[in-house]
Amino acid sequence: MAHVPQTFFDALAVRTWCGLALRALGRAREEIDAINVYPVADGDTGTNLYLTAESAVAAVEAVFEGHDAHGSGKPALADAARAMAHGALIGARGNSGTILAQLLRGMAQVLAADGETAHTDGEGLRLALRHAADSARQAVAHPVEGTVLTVASAAADAAGAAEGDCGTVARAAYDGARTALAATPGQLAVLERAGVVDAGGRGLVAVLGALVETFTGEAPRAVPVMSASFEAGSAEVSADAPDECADAPGTGGPAFEVIYLLEAGDTAVARLRERLDALGDSLVVVGGDGLWNVHVHVDDAGAAVEAGIEAGRPYRIRITHFALGDVHTTGAERQPRERAQRAVVAVVPGEGLAGLYTEAGATTVLARPGEPPASGELVEAVRRAHAREVVLLPNDADLRHTAAAAAEQARAEGIRVALIPTRSAVQGIAALAVHEPERRFDEDVVQMTSAAGATRYAEVAVAERQSWTMAGICQAGDVLGLIDGDVAVIGSDVTVTAETVLDRMLSAGGELVTLVLGDEAPEAVADHLETRVRESYLAVDTVVYRGGRQGAVLLIGVE
């Protein structure tokens, strides 16, 4: 459906562009995945670009919702642009998503500079596209021509030669990018062998097409994904195309993709770049102002994470194993990975619980405080589980609709998905404890649902602001004890509040207490609560886990 075109760059233009870009990438995702042969033929470039854009959209929407809630009208261009860049940075996936995040950050740095009016016209857009292309190239350790970097530079060059308003400049950038994309097979041998254009570049053209639509109201024509020589020969590109064009025999490649967010200073990041460059390839480090997104392909994933720890504070760590015989071998050697019959996908609030769930065989999605996963991220996890049947554990009441949307999309792809409405990670632990893949799917889901439903859950947290609760008015810094989602206790001491909460829960009976300690929990709280259970409640066992940076000081489950 056509929309009213924007005439200049403001916050609404940022919002419109992000929404249209997400829609364009959603339409092209499978096509882009199918032609993904460089730098690794792992068939996920389209998905990674989509998830990166989805995170940018969520951040921009949050800014608009915040202004609506306070009755302050629409946000300034600088606020929307910075939100777009920050959202893309924290949600960047894969090599392509990380570069897209830097492109958006480069544009935001220009659009958000020098007040509201300085860079809202065609000249501002030309400057933004130029800075985006240059900063993205600088973020890549070893730039290669014939990739998204080439397409971005061509877009900036074409925009720089254009005269006129934002619509004119956007269309010039799109045309320049489209021409450069068509030439990528002649610049990279792996693309030429496959007869396809660069997947990351194809995604960027979709994003620039959304920019054209934002300022003109017209969507540009479709972009071919096959090279001219293959089109002439009527060759077909399918999802199996990467099998025919992976690295030449014997060249091999790193075994792992490592991605994490990093809080660190510029000097430490400069040293980190050198260390990671020596460890592997496909190194991209984007960001700034103390927050970075690090992406690298390595054989020693532990060393890549340790390098991040030495540089600062890494979190949201994602390690993907390029399975042997999968993405670094020729088509003749590569064996398709057999789908498992059943898998469990769970959202978890901290690294400690992620490890626990993973050890139990679940595929996990890490949810940081204040950064809930989007439906696309859950769908990606379901795909990653690579099973015919999937049990989805959202472990958060607020994720019910998000998880339902993800389950519906996965079902449309032919995966049988059952959503168990777990409202806390401790309910998920209970469900996972009775999971038996050998049972009939329906029976397994019933047993897991029953175990989750029989588990009461609580958490102990610190209030961030004054607010009205079911237990009265709390002040910032008060310790809150929530039982089944409602504040039941307001206290001043974590251990005392936790004991009160636990006593209330056990007054209704119970056989097992699960304690999940956050990083901010007092050292003695677990011992104190275990002693309390042992001395006051006969035949009740206690298990303790370390949850890491999970948001809540303490999670409690009673079943």
Coordinates of C-alpha atoms in Angstrom, one line a residue:
M1 CA 0.0 0.0 0.0
A2 CA 1.3 3.4 -1.0
H3 CA 2.0 5.9 1.7
V4 CA 2.4 9.7 1.8
P5 CA 6.0 10.4 0.9
Q6 CA 8.3 12.3 3.2
T7 CA 9.8 15.6 1.8
F8 CA 12.7 15.8 4.2
F9 CA 14.5 13.7 6.8
D10 CA 12.9 14.0 10.2
A11 CA 12.0 11.5 12.9
L12 CA 8.9 10.3 11.0
A13 CA 11.1 9.6 8.0
V14 CA 13.4 7.5 10.1
R15 CA 10.4 5.5 11.4
T16 CA 8.9 5.1 7.9
W17 CA 12.2 4.0 6.4
C18 CA 12.9 1.5 9.1
G19 CA 9.5 0.0 8.8
L20 CA 9.7 -0.2 5.0
A21 CA 13.2 -1.7 5.1
L22 CA 12.0 -4.4 7.5
R23 CA 9.1 -5.2 5.2
A24 CA 11.4 -5.4 2.2
L25 CA 13.9 -7.6 3.9
G26 CA 11.1 -9.8 5.1
R27 CA 10.0 -10.3 1.5
A28 CA 13.5 -10.9 0.3
R29 CA 14.8 -13.0 3.2
E30 CA 14.5 -16.4 1.8
E31 CA 15.9 -15.3 -1.6
I32 CA 18.9 -13.7 0.1
D33 CA 19.5 -16.7 2.3
A34 CA 19.5 -18.9 -0.8
I35 CA 22.3 -16.9 -2.6
N36 CA 24.5 -16.6 0.5
V37 CA 27.8 -18.0 -0.5
Y38 CA 30.3 -15.5 0.9
P39 CA 32.1 -15.2 3.3
V40 CA 30.6 -18.5 4.5
A41 CA 27.9 -20.4 2.6
D42 CA 25.7 -20.8 5.7
G43 CA 22.4 -19.6 4.1
D44 CA 21.5 -17.0 6.8
T45 CA 22.4 -13.5 5.4
G46 CA 18.8 -12.6 4.7
T47 CA 17.7 -13.8 8.1
N48 CA 20.5 -11.9 9.8
L49 CA 19.7 -8.7 8.0
Y50 CA 16.1 -9.0 8.9
L51 CA 16.7 -9.5 12.6
T52 CA 19.1 -6.6 12.6
A53 CA 16.5 -4.3 11.0
E54 CA 13.8 -5.7 13.3
S55 CA 15.9 -4.6 16.3
A56 CA 16.3 -1.1 14.8
V57 CA 12.6 -0.8 14.2
A58 CA 11.8 -1.8 17.8
A59 CA 14.2 0.8 19.2
V60 CA 12.7 3.6 17.0
E61 CA 9.1 2.5 18.0
A62 CA 10.1 2.7 21.7
V63 CA 11.2 6.3 21.2
F64 CA 7.9 7.2 19.6
E65 CA 5.9 5.4 22.3
G66 CA 7.9 7.2 25.0
H67 CA 7.0 10.6 23.5
D68 CA 3.4 9.6 23.1
A69 CA 3.2 8.5 26.7
H70 CA 4.6 11.8 28.0
G71 CA 2.4 13.9 25.6
S72 CA 5.5 15.5 24.1
G73 CA 4.7 15.0 20.4
K74 CA 7.0 13.3 18.0
P75 CA 10.7 12.9 18.9
A76 CA 13.5 14.9 17.3
L77 CA 15.4 13.6 14.3
A78 CA 18.5 13.1 16.4
D79 CA 16.6 10.9 18.9
A80 CA 15.1 8.7 16.2
A81 CA 18.3 8.3 14.3
R82 CA 20.3 7.4 17.4
A83 CA 17.6 4.9 18.4
M84 CA 17.8 3.3 15.0
A85 CA 21.6 3.0 15.2
H86 CA 21.5 1.7 18.8
G87 CA 18.8 -0.8 18.0
A88 CA 20.7 -2.2 15.0
L89 CA 23.9 -2.3 17.0
I90 CA 22.6 -4.4 19.9
G91 CA 20.6 -6.6 17.6
A92 CA 23.1 -7.1 14.8
R93 CA 23.4 -10.7 13.6
G94 CA 26.2 -12.3 11.5
N95 CA 28.7 -10.6 9.3
S96 CA 26.1 -8.9 7.1
G97 CA 23.9 -7.6 10.0
T98 CA 27.0 -6.2 11.8
I99 CA 28.0 -4.2 8.7
L100 CA 24.4 -3.0 8.3
A101 CA 24.5 -1.8 11.9
Q102 CA 27.6 0.2 11.1
L103 CA 26.0 1.7 8.0
L104 CA 23.0 2.8 10.0
R105 CA 25.3 4.2 12.7
G106 CA 27.3 6.1 10.2
M107 CA 24.1 7.7 8.8
A108 CA 22.8 8.5 12.3
Q109 CA 26.1 10.3 13.2
V110 CA 25.4 12.8 10.4
L111 CA 21.6 13.0 10.8
A112 CA 21.9 13.6 14.5
A113 CA 24.7 16.2 14.3
D114 CA 24.4 19.9 14.8
G115 CA 20.7 20.2 15.8
E116 CA 17.4 19.4 14.1
T117 CA 17.7 21.2 10.8
A118 CA 21.3 20.9 9.6
H119 CA 21.1 17.6 7.8
T120 CA 17.5 17.0 6.8
D121 CA 17.6 17.8 3.1
G122 CA 19.2 16.1 0.1
E123 CA 22.6 17.5 0.9
G124 CA 22.3 15.9 4.4
L125 CA 21.4 12.6 2.9
R126 CA 24.4 12.7 0.6
L127 CA 26.7 13.3 3.5
A128 CA 25.0 10.6 5.6
L129 CA 25.4 8.0 2.8
R130 CA 29.1 8.9 2.3
H131 CA 29.9 8.7 6.0
A132 CA 28.0 5.4 6.3
A133 CA 29.9 3.7 3.5
D134 CA 33.3 5.0 4.8
S135 CA 32.7 4.0 8.4
A136 CA 31.5 0.5 7.4
R137 CA 34.6 -0.1 5.4
Q138 CA 36.8 1.1 8.3
A139 CA 35.0 -1.4 10.6
V140 CA 36.0 -4.4 8.5
A141 CA 39.5 -5.7 9.2
H142 CA 40.2 -6.7 5.6
P143 CA 37.7 -5.2 3.2
V144 CA 36.9 -7.2 0.1
E145 CA 35.5 -5.9 -3.2
G146 CA 32.4 -7.5 -4.6
T147 CA 30.7 -7.4 -1.3
V148 CA 28.2 -5.1 0.5
L149 CA 31.0 -2.7 1.1
T150 CA 31.4 -2.2 -2.6
V151 CA 27.7 -1.7 -3.0
A152 CA 27.6 0.9 -0.2
S153 CA 30.5 2.8 -1.7
A154 CA 28.8 2.9 -5.1
A155 CA 25.6 4.1 -3.5
A156 CA 27.4 6.9 -1.8
D157 CA 29.3 7.9 -5.0
A158 CA 26.1 8.0 -7.0
A159 CA 24.3 10.0 -4.3
G160 CA 27.2 12.4 -4.2
A161 CA 26.8 13.2 -7.9
A162 CA 23.1 13.8 -7.5
E163 CA 21.4 17.2 -7.2
G164 CA 18.0 17.7 -5.6
D165 CA 15.8 16.7 -2.7
C166 CA 16.0 13.6 -0.6
G167 CA 13.9 11.6 -3.1
T168 CA 16.3 12.4 -5.9
V169 CA 19.4 11.6 -3.8
A170 CA 17.8 8.3 -2.5
R171 CA 16.9 7.2 -6.0
A172 CA 20.5 7.9 -7.3
A173 CA 21.9 5.9 -4.4
Y174 CA 19.6 3.0 -5.1
D175 CA 20.5 3.0 -8.8
G176 CA 24.2 3.2 -8.1
A177 CA 23.9 0.3 -5.6
R178 CA 21.8 -1.8 -8.0
T179 CA 24.5 -1.3 -10.8
A180 CA 27.3 -2.2 -8.4
L181 CA 25.4 -5.3 -7.1
A182 CA 25.0 -6.6 -10.7
A183 CA 28.8 -6.3 -11.1
T184 CA 29.7 -8.2 -7.9
P185 CA 30.0 -11.7 -9.6
G186 CA 32.9 -10.2 -11.7
Q187 CA 34.7 -9.2 -8.6
L188 CA 34.4 -12.3 -6.4
A189 CA 35.2 -15.7 -7.9
V190 CA 32.9 -17.5 -5.5
L191 CA 30.0 -15.5 -6.7
E192 CA 30.8 -16.0 -10.3
R193 CA 31.0 -19.8 -9.8
A194 CA 27.6 -19.8 -8.1
G195 CA 26.1 -17.4 -10.7
V196 CA 24.7 -15.1 -8.0
V197 CA 25.2 -11.6 -6.8
D198 CA 26.5 -10.8 -3.3
A199 CA 23.8 -11.6 -0.7
G200 CA 24.8 -8.8 1.7
G201 CA 24.8 -6.3 -1.2
R202 CA 21.4 -7.6 -2.3
G203 CA 20.1 -6.9 1.2
L204 CA 21.5 -3.3 1.2
V205 CA 19.8 -2.6 -2.1
A206 CA 16.5 -3.7 -0.5
V207 CA 17.2 -1.2 2.4
L208 CA 18.0 1.6 -0.1
G209 CA 14.9 0.7 -2.1
A210 CA 12.9 1.3 1.1
L211 CA 14.6 4.7 1.4
V212 CA 13.4 5.6 -2.1
E213 CA 9.9 4.6 -1.2
T214 CA 10.1 6.7 2.0
F215 CA 10.8 9.9 0.0
T216 CA 8.9 9.2 -3.2
G217 CA 6.0 6.9 -2.2
E218 CA 7.0 4.5 -5.0
A219 CA 8.8 1.1 -4.5
P220 CA 11.6 0.5 -7.0
R221 CA 11.6 -2.4 -9.4
A222 CA 12.7 -5.9 -8.3
V223 CA 16.4 -6.7 -8.2
P224 CA 17.8 -9.9 -10.0
V225 CA 19.9 -12.2 -7.9
M226 CA 21.5 -14.2 -10.7
S227 CA 24.5 -12.9 -12.7
A228 CA 23.9 -12.0 -16.3
S229 CA 25.8 -15.0 -17.5
F230 CA 23.7 -17.4 -15.5
E231 CA 20.5 -15.6 -16.6
A232 CA 21.5 -16.1 -20.2
G233 CA 22.1 -19.8 -19.6
S234 CA 18.7 -20.1 -17.8
A235 CA 20.5 -21.4 -14.7
E236 CA 18.4 -21.6 -11.6
V237 CA 19.3 -20.5 -8.1
S238 CA 17.9 -22.5 -5.2
A239 CA 18.6 -23.0 -1.6
D240 CA 21.0 -25.6 -2.6
A241 CA 23.2 -23.2 -4.6
P242 CA 25.7 -22.7 -1.8
D243 CA 26.6 -26.4 -2.0
E244 CA 28.1 -25.8 -5.4
C245 CA 30.2 -22.8 -4.6
A246 CA 31.7 -23.1 -1.2
D247 CA 35.5 -22.7 -0.7
A248 CA 37.7 -24.8 -3.0
P249 CA 38.8 -28.2 -1.6
G250 CA 41.5 -28.0 0.9
T251 CA 41.0 -24.3 1.8
G252 CA 38.9 -25.0 4.8
G253 CA 37.9 -22.2 7.2
P254 CA 37.4 -21.4 10.9
A255 CA 35.0 -23.6 12.8
F256 CA 33.0 -21.0 14.8
E257 CA 31.3 -17.7 14.4
V258 CA 31.6 -15.6 17.6
I259 CA 29.5 -12.5 18.2
Y260 CA 29.1 -10.4 21.4
L261 CA 28.3 -7.0 22.6
L262 CA 31.2 -5.3 24.4
E263 CA 31.4 -2.5 26.8
A264 CA 35.0 -1.1 26.4
G265 CA 37.0 2.0 25.6
D266 CA 38.5 2.9 22.3
T267 CA 42.1 1.9 23.2
A268 CA 41.1 -1.5 24.5
V269 CA 39.0 -2.1 21.4
A270 CA 42.0 -1.2 19.2
R271 CA 44.0 -3.9 21.0
L272 CA 41.1 -6.3 20.7
R273 CA 41.0 -5.9 16.9
E274 CA 44.7 -6.8 16.6
R275 CA 44.2 -9.9 18.7
L276 CA 41.1 -11.2 17.0
D277 CA 42.6 -10.5 13.6
A278 CA 45.4 -12.9 14.5
L279 CA 42.9 -15.5 15.7
G280 CA 40.6 -15.7 12.7
D281 CA 38.9 -14.0 9.8
S282 CA 35.7 -12.1 8.8
L283 CA 36.5 -9.7 11.7
V284 CA 34.0 -6.8 12.0
V285 CA 34.0 -4.5 15.0
V286 CA 31.3 -1.8 15.0
G287 CA 30.0 0.8 17.4
G288 CA 31.6 3.4 19.6
D289 CA 30.9 5.5 22.7
G290 CA 31.8 2.6 24.9
L291 CA 29.5 0.0 23.3
W292 CA 30.6 -2.3 20.5
N293 CA 29.4 -5.3 18.5
V294 CA 32.1 -7.8 17.8
H295 CA 31.9 -10.4 15.0
V296 CA 34.7 -12.9 14.0
H297 CA 35.1 -16.4 12.6
V298 CA 37.7 -18.4 14.6
D299 CA 38.7 -22.0 15.4
D300 CA 39.2 -21.2 19.1
A301 CA 35.9 -19.6 20.3
G302 CA 37.1 -19.5 23.9
A303 CA 40.1 -17.4 23.0
A304 CA 37.8 -14.9 21.1
V305 CA 35.6 -14.6 24.2
E306 CA 38.6 -14.3 26.5
A307 CA 40.0 -11.5 24.4
G308 CA 36.7 -9.7 24.9
I309 CA 36.9 -10.2 28.6
E310 CA 40.4 -8.7 28.7
A311 CA 39.1 -5.7 26.7
G312 CA 36.0 -4.9 28.7
R313 CA 32.7 -6.6 29.6
P314 CA 31.3 -8.9 26.8
Y315 CA 27.7 -10.0 27.0
R316 CA 25.0 -11.5 24.8
I317 CA 27.6 -13.9 23.6
R318 CA 26.6 -16.0 20.6
I319 CA 28.8 -18.9 19.4
T320 CA 27.7 -20.8 16.3
H321 CA 29.5 -24.0 15.2
F322 CA 30.1 -24.3 11.5
A323 CA 29.6 -28.1 11.5
L324 CA 32.2 -30.2 9.9
G325 CA 31.3 -30.9 6.3
D326 CA 28.7 -28.1 6.3
V327 CA 29.9 -24.7 5.3
H328 CA 33.6 -25.0 4.7
T329 CA 33.6 -28.0 2.3
T330 CA 32.6 -28.5 -1.3
G331 CA 29.2 -29.7 -2.4
A332 CA 30.5 -33.2 -3.0
E333 CA 31.8 -33.5 0.6
R334 CA 28.9 -31.7 2.4
Q335 CA 26.3 -33.9 4.0
P336 CA 22.9 -32.4 4.9
R337 CA 22.3 -32.3 8.6
E338 CA 19.4 -34.6 9.5
R339 CA 16.6 -33.0 11.4
A340 CA 16.1 -34.1 14.9
Q341 CA 12.6 -35.3 15.8
R342 CA 12.1 -32.9 18.7
A343 CA 13.8 -30.0 20.3
V344 CA 13.1 -27.4 23.0
V345 CA 13.6 -23.7 22.5
A346 CA 13.7 -21.5 25.6
V347 CA 14.1 -17.8 26.4
V348 CA 16.4 -17.4 29.4
P349 CA 17.3 -14.2 31.3
G350 CA 21.0 -14.8 32.1
E351 CA 24.1 -16.5 30.9
G352 CA 24.1 -18.9 33.8
L353 CA 20.7 -20.2 33.0
A354 CA 21.6 -20.3 29.3
G355 CA 24.3 -22.8 30.2
L356 CA 22.0 -24.8 32.3
Y357 CA 19.3 -25.0 29.6
T358 CA 21.9 -25.8 27.0
E359 CA 23.3 -28.7 29.0
A360 CA 19.8 -30.1 29.2
G361 CA 19.6 -30.0 25.4
A362 CA 17.6 -26.9 24.8
T363 CA 18.3 -24.2 22.2
T364 CA 18.4 -20.9 24.0
V365 CA 17.6 -17.3 23.3
L366 CA 19.2 -14.9 25.8
A367 CA 17.0 -12.0 27.0
R368 CA 18.9 -9.1 28.6
P369 CA 17.0 -6.9 31.1
G370 CA 15.0 -4.3 29.2
E371 CA 15.9 -6.1 25.8
P372 CA 13.2 -8.7 25.2
P373 CA 13.7 -10.8 22.1
A374 CA 11.6 -10.1 19.0
S375 CA 9.5 -12.7 17.3
G376 CA 12.0 -13.0 14.5
E377 CA 14.7 -13.9 17.0
L378 CA 12.5 -16.7 18.4
V379 CA 11.8 -18.0 14.8
E380 CA 15.5 -18.0 14.1
A381 CA 16.1 -20.1 17.2
V382 CA 13.4 -22.6 16.2
R383 CA 15.1 -22.9 12.8
R384 CA 18.4 -23.3 14.5
A385 CA 17.1 -26.2 16.6
H386 CA 16.6 -28.0 13.3
A387 CA 13.8 -30.3 14.4
R388 CA 10.5 -31.5 13.1
E389 CA 8.8 -30.8 16.4
V390 CA 9.6 -27.9 18.8
V391 CA 8.5 -27.1 22.3
L392 CA 8.8 -23.3 22.9
L393 CA 9.3 -22.0 26.4
P394 CA 9.0 -18.1 26.6
N395 CA 9.6 -18.1 30.3
D396 CA 8.1 -14.6 30.6
A397 CA 4.4 -13.6 30.8
D398 CA 5.2 -10.5 28.7
L399 CA 6.5 -12.6 25.8
R400 CA 3.3 -14.5 25.4
H401 CA 2.2 -12.7 22.2
T402 CA 5.7 -12.5 20.8
A403 CA 6.1 -16.3 21.3
A404 CA 2.7 -17.0 19.8
A405 CA 3.6 -15.0 16.7
A406 CA 6.9 -16.9 16.4
A407 CA 5.2 -20.2 16.8
E408 CA 2.7 -19.3 14.1
Q409 CA 5.4 -18.3 11.6
A410 CA 7.4 -21.5 12.3
R411 CA 4.2 -23.6 11.8
A412 CA 3.8 -21.9 8.4
E413 CA 7.3 -23.2 7.5
G414 CA 6.2 -26.8 8.3
I415 CA 7.5 -27.1 11.8
R416 CA 5.2 -28.5 14.5
V417 CA 5.4 -26.1 17.4
A418 CA 3.8 -26.3 20.8
L419 CA 3.9 -23.2 23.0
I420 CA 4.0 -23.8 26.7
P421 CA 3.0 -20.5 28.5
T422 CA 5.8 -20.5 31.1
R423 CA 6.0 -17.2 32.9
S424 CA 9.3 -17.6 34.6
A425 CA 12.6 -19.4 33.9
V426 CA 12.0 -21.6 37.0
Q427 CA 8.8 -22.9 35.4
G428 CA 10.9 -23.7 32.3
I429 CA 13.4 -25.6 34.4
A430 CA 10.5 -27.7 35.8
A431 CA 9.1 -28.3 32.3
L432 CA 12.6 -29.3 30.9
A433 CA 13.1 -31.7 33.8
V434 CA 10.2 -33.9 32.7
H435 CA 10.9 -33.5 28.9
E436 CA 11.3 -36.9 27.2
P437 CA 11.9 -36.8 23.4
E438 CA 11.0 -40.4 23.0
R439 CA 7.4 -39.8 24.1
R440 CA 4.6 -38.9 21.7
F441 CA 4.7 -35.2 21.1
D442 CA 1.3 -34.5 22.6
E443 CA 2.1 -36.5 25.7
D444 CA 5.4 -34.8 26.2
V445 CA 3.8 -31.3 25.8
V446 CA 1.1 -32.3 28.4
Q447 CA 3.7 -33.5 30.9
M448 CA 5.8 -30.4 30.5
T449 CA 2.8 -28.1 30.7
S450 CA 1.7 -29.8 33.9
A451 CA 5.1 -29.6 35.5
A452 CA 5.3 -25.9 34.6
G453 CA 1.8 -25.2 35.9
A454 CA 2.5 -26.9 39.2
T455 CA 5.5 -24.6 39.8
R456 CA 4.8 -21.4 41.7
Y457 CA 7.4 -18.7 40.8
A458 CA 8.7 -15.6 42.6
E459 CA 11.5 -13.1 42.2
V460 CA 13.3 -10.7 44.4
A461 CA 14.2 -7.4 42.7
V462 CA 15.2 -3.9 43.6
A463 CA 12.7 -1.1 42.7
E464 CA 14.0 1.4 40.2
R465 CA 11.5 4.1 41.0
Q466 CA 8.6 5.0 43.3
S467 CA 5.4 3.2 42.3
W468 CA 2.1 1.8 43.5
T469 CA 2.1 -2.0 44.0
M470 CA -0.3 -4.6 45.4
A471 CA 1.6 -4.4 48.6
G472 CA 1.5 -0.6 48.9
I473 CA 3.8 2.2 47.7
C474 CA 7.4 1.4 47.1
Q475 CA 10.3 3.8 46.8
A476 CA 13.4 3.6 44.6
G477 CA 15.9 1.2 46.2
D478 CA 13.2 -0.9 48.1
V479 CA 13.5 -4.7 47.8
L480 CA 10.5 -6.2 46.2
G481 CA 9.3 -9.7 46.6
L482 CA 7.0 -10.7 43.7
I483 CA 4.9 -14.0 43.8
D484 CA 3.3 -15.2 40.6
G485 CA 4.0 -11.8 39.0
D486 CA 2.5 -9.6 41.8
V487 CA 4.4 -7.6 44.4
A488 CA 3.7 -9.4 47.8
V489 CA 6.4 -8.0 50.0
I490 CA 8.2 -4.7 50.2
G491 CA 11.4 -4.7 52.3
S492 CA 14.8 -3.2 52.8
D493 CA 17.0 -6.3 52.9
V494 CA 17.3 -8.9 50.2
T495 CA 17.8 -11.9 52.5
V496 CA 14.9 -11.0 54.8
T497 CA 12.6 -10.3 51.9
A498 CA 13.5 -13.5 50.2
E499 CA 12.9 -15.5 53.4
T500 CA 9.4 -13.9 53.7
V501 CA 8.6 -14.7 50.1
L502 CA 9.8 -18.3 50.5
D503 CA 7.7 -18.8 53.7
R504 CA 4.6 -17.6 52.0
M505 CA 5.1 -19.9 49.0
L506 CA 5.8 -23.0 51.2
S507 CA 2.8 -22.3 53.4
A508 CA 0.8 -23.9 50.6
G509 CA 3.1 -26.9 50.5
G510 CA 5.9 -28.0 48.2
E511 CA 8.5 -30.7 47.5
L512 CA 11.3 -28.8 45.8
V513 CA 12.6 -25.3 46.0
T514 CA 14.7 -23.9 43.1
L515 CA 16.9 -20.8 43.7
V516 CA 18.5 -19.0 40.8
L517 CA 21.0 -16.3 42.0
G518 CA 21.7 -13.2 40.0
D519 CA 25.1 -11.5 40.0
E520 CA 23.8 -9.0 42.6
A521 CA 22.6 -11.5 45.1
P522 CA 24.3 -11.4 48.5
E523 CA 26.8 -14.2 49.0
A524 CA 25.0 -15.7 52.0
V525 CA 21.5 -15.6 50.8
A526 CA 21.5 -19.1 49.3
D527 CA 22.9 -20.7 52.4
H528 CA 20.4 -18.8 54.6
L529 CA 17.5 -20.0 52.5
E530 CA 18.7 -23.5 52.3
T531 CA 19.1 -23.6 56.1
R532 CA 15.6 -22.2 56.5
V533 CA 14.0 -24.9 54.3
R534 CA 16.0 -27.7 55.9
E535 CA 15.1 -26.6 59.5
S536 CA 11.5 -25.6 58.9
Y537 CA 10.1 -27.7 56.1
L538 CA 10.5 -31.5 56.3
A539 CA 11.0 -33.5 53.1
V540 CA 11.5 -30.4 51.0
D541 CA 14.7 -30.3 48.9
T542 CA 16.6 -27.3 47.5
V543 CA 18.6 -26.8 44.4
V544 CA 20.7 -23.7 43.6
Y545 CA 21.8 -22.3 40.3
R546 CA 23.8 -19.2 39.2
G547 CA 21.9 -17.2 36.7
G548 CA 24.4 -14.4 36.0
R549 CA 23.2 -11.0 34.8
Q550 CA 19.5 -12.0 34.9
G551 CA 17.9 -8.7 36.0
A552 CA 16.2 -10.1 39.2
V553 CA 18.4 -10.5 42.3
L554 CA 16.9 -13.9 42.9
L555 CA 14.4 -16.2 41.2
I556 CA 12.5 -18.8 43.3
G557 CA 10.5 -21.8 42.2
V558 CA 8.4 -24.1 44.4
E559 CA 7.0 -27.3 43.0

